[in-house]
Short mmCIF file of C-alpha atoms and ligand atoms in Angstrom, two decimals:
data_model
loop_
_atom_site.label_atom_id
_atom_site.label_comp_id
_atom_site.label_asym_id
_atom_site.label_seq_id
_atom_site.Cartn_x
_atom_site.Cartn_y
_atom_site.Cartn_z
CA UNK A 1 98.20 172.34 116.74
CA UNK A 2 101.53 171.23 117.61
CA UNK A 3 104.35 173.13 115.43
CA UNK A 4 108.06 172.89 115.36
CA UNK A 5 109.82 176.15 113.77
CA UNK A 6 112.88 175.66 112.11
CA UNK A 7 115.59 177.45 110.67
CA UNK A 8 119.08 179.22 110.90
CA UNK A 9 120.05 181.86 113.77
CA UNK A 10 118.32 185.28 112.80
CA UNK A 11 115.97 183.55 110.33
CA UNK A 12 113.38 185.35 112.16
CA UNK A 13 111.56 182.44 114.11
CA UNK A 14 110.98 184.05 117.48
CA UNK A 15 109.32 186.82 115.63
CA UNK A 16 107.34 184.35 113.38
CA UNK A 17 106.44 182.55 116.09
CA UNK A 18 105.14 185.67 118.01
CA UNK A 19 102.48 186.37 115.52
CA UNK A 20 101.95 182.79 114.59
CA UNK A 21 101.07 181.61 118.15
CA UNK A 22 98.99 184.53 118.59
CA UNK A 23 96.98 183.82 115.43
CA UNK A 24 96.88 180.01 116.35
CA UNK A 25 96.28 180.59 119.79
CA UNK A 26 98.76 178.32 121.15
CA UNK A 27 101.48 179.51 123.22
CA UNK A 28 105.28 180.32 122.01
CA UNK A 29 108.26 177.87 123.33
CA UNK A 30 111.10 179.38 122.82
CA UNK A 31 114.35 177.15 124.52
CA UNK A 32 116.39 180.43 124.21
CA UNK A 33 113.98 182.49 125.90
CA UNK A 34 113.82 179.95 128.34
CA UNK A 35 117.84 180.16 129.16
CA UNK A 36 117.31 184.30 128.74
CA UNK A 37 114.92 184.56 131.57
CA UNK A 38 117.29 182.19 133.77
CA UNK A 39 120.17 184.16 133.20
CA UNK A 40 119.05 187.42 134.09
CA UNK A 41 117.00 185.68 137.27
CA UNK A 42 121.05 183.96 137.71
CA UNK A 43 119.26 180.42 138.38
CA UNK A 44 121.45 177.72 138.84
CA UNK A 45 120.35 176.30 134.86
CA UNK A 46 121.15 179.99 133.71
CA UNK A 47 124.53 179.78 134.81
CA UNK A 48 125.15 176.52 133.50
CA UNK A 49 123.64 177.51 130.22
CA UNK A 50 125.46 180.97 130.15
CA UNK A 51 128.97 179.71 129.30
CA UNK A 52 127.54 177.20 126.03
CA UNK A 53 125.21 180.12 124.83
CA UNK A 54 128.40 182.77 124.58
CA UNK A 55 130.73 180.68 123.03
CA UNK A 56 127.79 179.83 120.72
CA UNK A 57 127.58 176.07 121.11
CA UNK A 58 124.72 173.96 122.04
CA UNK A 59 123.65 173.83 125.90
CA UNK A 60 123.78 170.20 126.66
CA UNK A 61 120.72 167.76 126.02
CA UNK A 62 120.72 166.57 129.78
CA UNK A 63 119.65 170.02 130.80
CA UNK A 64 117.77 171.31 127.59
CA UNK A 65 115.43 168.24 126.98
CA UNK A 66 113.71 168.16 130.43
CA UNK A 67 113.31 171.88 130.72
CA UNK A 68 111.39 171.52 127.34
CA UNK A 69 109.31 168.87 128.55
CA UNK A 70 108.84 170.71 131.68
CA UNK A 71 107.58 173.82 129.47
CA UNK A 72 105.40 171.50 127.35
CA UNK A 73 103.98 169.96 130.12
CA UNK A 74 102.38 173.21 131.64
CA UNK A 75 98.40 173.75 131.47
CA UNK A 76 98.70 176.64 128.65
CA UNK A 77 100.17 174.13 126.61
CA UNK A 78 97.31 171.55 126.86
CA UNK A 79 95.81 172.56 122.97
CA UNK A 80 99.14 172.51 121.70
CA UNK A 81 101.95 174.30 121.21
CA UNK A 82 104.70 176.06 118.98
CA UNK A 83 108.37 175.36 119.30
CA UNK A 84 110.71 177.43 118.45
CA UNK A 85 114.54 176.68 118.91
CA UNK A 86 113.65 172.85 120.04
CA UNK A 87 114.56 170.29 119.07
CA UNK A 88 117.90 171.27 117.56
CA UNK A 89 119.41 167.79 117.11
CA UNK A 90 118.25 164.78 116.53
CA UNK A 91 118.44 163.43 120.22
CA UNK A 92 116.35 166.32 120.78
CA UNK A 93 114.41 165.32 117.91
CA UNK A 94 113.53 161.46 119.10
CA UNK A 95 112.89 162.37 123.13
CA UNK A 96 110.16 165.07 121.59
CA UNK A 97 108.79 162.51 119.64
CA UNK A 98 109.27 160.13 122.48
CA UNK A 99 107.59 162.41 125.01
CA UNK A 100 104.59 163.02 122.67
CA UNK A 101 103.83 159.55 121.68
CA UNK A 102 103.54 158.55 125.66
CA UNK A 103 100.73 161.12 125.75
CA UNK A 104 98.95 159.92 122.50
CA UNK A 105 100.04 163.08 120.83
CA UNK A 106 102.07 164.01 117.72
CA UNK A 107 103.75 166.70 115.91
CA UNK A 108 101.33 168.69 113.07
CA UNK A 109 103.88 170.62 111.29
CA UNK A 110 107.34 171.19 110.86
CA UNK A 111 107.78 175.12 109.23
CA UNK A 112 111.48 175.46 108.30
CA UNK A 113 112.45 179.49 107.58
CA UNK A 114 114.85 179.45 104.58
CA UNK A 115 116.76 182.80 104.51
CA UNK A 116 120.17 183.29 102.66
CA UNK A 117 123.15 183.62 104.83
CA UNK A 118 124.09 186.95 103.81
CA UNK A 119 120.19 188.31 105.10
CA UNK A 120 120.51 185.81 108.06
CA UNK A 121 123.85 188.18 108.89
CA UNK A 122 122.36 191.26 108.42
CA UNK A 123 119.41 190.49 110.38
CA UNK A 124 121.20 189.31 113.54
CA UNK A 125 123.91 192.45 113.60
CA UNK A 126 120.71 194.63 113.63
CA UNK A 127 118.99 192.72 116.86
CA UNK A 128 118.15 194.41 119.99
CA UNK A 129 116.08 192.56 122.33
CA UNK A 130 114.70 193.60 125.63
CA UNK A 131 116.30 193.60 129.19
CA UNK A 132 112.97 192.91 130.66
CA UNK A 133 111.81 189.88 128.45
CA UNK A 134 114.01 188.64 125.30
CA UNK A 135 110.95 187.85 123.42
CA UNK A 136 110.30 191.67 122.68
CA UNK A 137 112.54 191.73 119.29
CA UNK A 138 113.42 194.78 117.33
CA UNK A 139 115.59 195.75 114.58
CA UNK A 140 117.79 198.95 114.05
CA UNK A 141 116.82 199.27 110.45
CA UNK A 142 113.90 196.42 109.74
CA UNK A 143 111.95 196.83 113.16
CA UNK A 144 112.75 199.64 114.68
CA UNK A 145 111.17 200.72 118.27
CA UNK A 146 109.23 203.84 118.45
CA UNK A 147 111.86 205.75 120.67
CA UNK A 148 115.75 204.52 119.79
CA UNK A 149 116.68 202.15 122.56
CA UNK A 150 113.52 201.57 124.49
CA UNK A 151 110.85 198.12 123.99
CA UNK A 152 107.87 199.46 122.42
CA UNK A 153 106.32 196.79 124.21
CA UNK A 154 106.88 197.29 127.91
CA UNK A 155 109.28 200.15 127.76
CA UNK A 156 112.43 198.16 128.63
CA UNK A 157 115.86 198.94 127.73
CA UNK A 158 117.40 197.43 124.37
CA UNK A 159 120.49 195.77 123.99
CA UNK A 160 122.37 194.01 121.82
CA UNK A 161 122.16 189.69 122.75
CA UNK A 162 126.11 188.51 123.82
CA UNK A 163 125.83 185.86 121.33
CA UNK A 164 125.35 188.10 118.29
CA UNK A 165 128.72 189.00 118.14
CA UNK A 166 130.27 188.20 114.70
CA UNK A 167 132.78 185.44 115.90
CA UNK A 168 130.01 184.29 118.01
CA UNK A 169 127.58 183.85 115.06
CA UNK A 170 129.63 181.86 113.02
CA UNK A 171 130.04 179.60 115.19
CA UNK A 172 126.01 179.13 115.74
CA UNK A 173 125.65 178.93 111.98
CA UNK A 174 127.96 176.11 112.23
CA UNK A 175 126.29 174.17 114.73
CA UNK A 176 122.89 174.88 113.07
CA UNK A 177 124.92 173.29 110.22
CA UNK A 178 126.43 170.54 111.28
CA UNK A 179 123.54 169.66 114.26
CA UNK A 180 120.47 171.00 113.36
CA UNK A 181 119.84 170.83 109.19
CA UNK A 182 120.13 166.63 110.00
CA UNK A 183 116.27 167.02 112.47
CA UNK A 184 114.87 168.31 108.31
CA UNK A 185 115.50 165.18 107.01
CA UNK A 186 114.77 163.06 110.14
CA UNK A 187 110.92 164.89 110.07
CA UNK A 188 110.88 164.91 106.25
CA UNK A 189 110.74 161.21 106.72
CA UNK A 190 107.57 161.68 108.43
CA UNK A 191 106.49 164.07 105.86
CA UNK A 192 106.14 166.75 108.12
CA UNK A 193 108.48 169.84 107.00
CA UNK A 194 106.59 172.78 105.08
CA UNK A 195 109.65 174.98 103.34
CA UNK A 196 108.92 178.89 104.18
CA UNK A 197 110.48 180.86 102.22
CA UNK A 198 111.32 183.80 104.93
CA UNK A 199 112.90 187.00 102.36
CA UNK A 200 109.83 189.51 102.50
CA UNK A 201 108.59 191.87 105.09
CA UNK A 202 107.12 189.96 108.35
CA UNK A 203 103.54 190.43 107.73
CA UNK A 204 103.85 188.65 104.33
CA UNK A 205 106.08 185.37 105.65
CA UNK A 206 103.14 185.36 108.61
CA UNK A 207 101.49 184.77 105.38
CA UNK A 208 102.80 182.74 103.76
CA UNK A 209 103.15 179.98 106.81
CA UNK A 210 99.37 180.43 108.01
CA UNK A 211 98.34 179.58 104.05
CA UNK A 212 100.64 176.64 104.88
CA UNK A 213 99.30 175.47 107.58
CA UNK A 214 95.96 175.77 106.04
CA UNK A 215 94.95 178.95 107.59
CA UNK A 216 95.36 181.42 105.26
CA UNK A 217 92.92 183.63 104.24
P1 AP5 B 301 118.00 180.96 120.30
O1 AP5 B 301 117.59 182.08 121.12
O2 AP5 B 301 117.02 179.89 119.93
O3 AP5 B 301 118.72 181.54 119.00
P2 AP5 B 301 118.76 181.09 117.47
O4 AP5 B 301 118.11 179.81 117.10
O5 AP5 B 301 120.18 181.21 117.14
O6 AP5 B 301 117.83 182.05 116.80
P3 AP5 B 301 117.82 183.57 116.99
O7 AP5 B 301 117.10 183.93 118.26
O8 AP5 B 301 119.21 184.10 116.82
O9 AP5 B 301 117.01 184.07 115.72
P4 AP5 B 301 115.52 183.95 115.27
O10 AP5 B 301 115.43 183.00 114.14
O11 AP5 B 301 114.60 183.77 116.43
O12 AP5 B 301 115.36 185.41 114.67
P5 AP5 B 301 114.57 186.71 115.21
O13 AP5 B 301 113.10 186.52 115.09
O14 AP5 B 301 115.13 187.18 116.51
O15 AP5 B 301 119.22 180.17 120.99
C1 AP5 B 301 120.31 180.88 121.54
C2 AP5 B 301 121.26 179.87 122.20
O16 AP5 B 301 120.57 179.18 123.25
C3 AP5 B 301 121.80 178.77 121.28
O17 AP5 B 301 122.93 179.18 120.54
C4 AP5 B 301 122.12 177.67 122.31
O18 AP5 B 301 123.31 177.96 122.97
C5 AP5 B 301 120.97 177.82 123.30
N1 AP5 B 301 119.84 176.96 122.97
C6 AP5 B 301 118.57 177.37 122.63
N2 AP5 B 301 117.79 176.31 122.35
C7 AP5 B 301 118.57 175.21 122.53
C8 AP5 B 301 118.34 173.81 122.37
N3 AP5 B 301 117.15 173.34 121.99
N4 AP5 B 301 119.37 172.96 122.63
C9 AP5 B 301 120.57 173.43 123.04
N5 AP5 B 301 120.87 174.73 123.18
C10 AP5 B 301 119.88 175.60 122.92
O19 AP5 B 301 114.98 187.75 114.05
C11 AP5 B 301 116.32 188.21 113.92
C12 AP5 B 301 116.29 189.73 113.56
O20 AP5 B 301 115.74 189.86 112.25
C13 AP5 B 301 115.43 190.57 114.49
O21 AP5 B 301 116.06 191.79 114.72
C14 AP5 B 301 114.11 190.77 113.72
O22 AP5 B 301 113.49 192.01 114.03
C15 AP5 B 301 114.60 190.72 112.27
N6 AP5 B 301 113.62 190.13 111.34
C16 AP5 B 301 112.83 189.04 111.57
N7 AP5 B 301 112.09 188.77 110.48
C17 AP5 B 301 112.43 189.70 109.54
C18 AP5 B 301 112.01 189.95 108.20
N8 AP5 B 301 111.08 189.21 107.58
N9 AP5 B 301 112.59 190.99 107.53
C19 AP5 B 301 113.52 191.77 108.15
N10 AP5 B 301 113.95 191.57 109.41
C20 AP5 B 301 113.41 190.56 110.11
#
């Protein structure tokens, strides 16, 4: 399956998208994991990325598209796919669909995550991630590691991201706004947007967006 996730900063996509590509068996594409693990490696496309990421703005398409299609491209990624943070406009949005029809392939689903602001706020000042791999997501109060401070996962140290600082996040909710709400319409022309509603412990929006893609139990 091929699977864009959708949905406002802290709406809980990369940690969807963790179980759902595990269930699906398809392997997680997350653009700001992507500019995460250049950063801390200090590649010449993390630097460039660093500066739009902290002042919460969109990297530009020039460098975001083809690292995308770069990512899609790779053998893992042969069955299919889920993408989580990309497209995020609607330039995105047409070189995706672009990209896939060249290869005879399309899109299956579009899952947008619809959380309240207020939760969408609550849930990002509570984020630590890992130093070691920013895919490893906890939560002070909704997730929280077994030992304060340390990735259950691979036993890295937790930190709070740079661009979940409050000004920060306001401006990311604007640009999710303004730039990426229009790519719900574009693909509910193509009728391919499921709404998920994403209130609810984890296990039960899982749920609720494996019954939608008709895999529930
Ligand atoms: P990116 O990393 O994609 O950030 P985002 O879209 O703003 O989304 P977040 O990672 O903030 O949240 P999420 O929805 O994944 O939530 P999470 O699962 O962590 O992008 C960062 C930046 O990179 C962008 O601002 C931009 O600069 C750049 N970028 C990336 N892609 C780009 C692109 N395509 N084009 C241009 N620029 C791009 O959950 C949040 C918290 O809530 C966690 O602590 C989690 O434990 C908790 N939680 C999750 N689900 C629940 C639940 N059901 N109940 C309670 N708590 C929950």
């Amino acid at each position: 399956m091929r699977i864009v996730l959708v949905g406002p900063p802290g709406a809980g996509k990369g940690t969807q998208a963790a179980y759902l590509a595990q269930n699906l068996g398809i392997p997680h594409i997350s653009t700001g994991d992507l500019f995460r693990a250049n950063i801390s490696q200090g590649t010449a496309l993390g630097k460039q990325a660093k500066s739009y990421m902290d002042a919460g703005n969109l990297v530009p398409d020039e460098v975001t598209i083809g690292m995308a299609k770069d990512r899609m491209e790779q053998p893992d990624a042969e069955g299919g796919f889920l993408l989580d943070g990309f497209p995020r406009n609607l330039k995105q949005a047409e070189a995706l669909d672009e990209n896939l029809k060249a290869a005879g392939l399309k899109l299956d689903a579009v899952l947008d995550l619809e959380v309240p602001e207020d939760e969408v706020v609550k849930r990002i000042a509570g984020r630590r991630i890992c130093r070691n791999d920013s895919s490893h997501v906890f939560h002070v109060a909704y997730k929280k590691p077994a030992q304060e401070g340390v990735c259950d996962v691979c036993g890295g140290e937790l930190y709070q991201r740079d661009d979940d600082r409050e000004e920060t996040v306001r401006k990311r909710l604007e640009v999710y706004h303004t730039e990426t709400e229009p790519i719900i319409d574009y693909y509910k022309a193509q009728d391919l947007v499921v709404t998920i509603p994403a209130l609810g412990a984890v296990e039960e929006v899982t749920q609720r967006a494996m019954a939608a893609l008709g895999r529930g139990e």
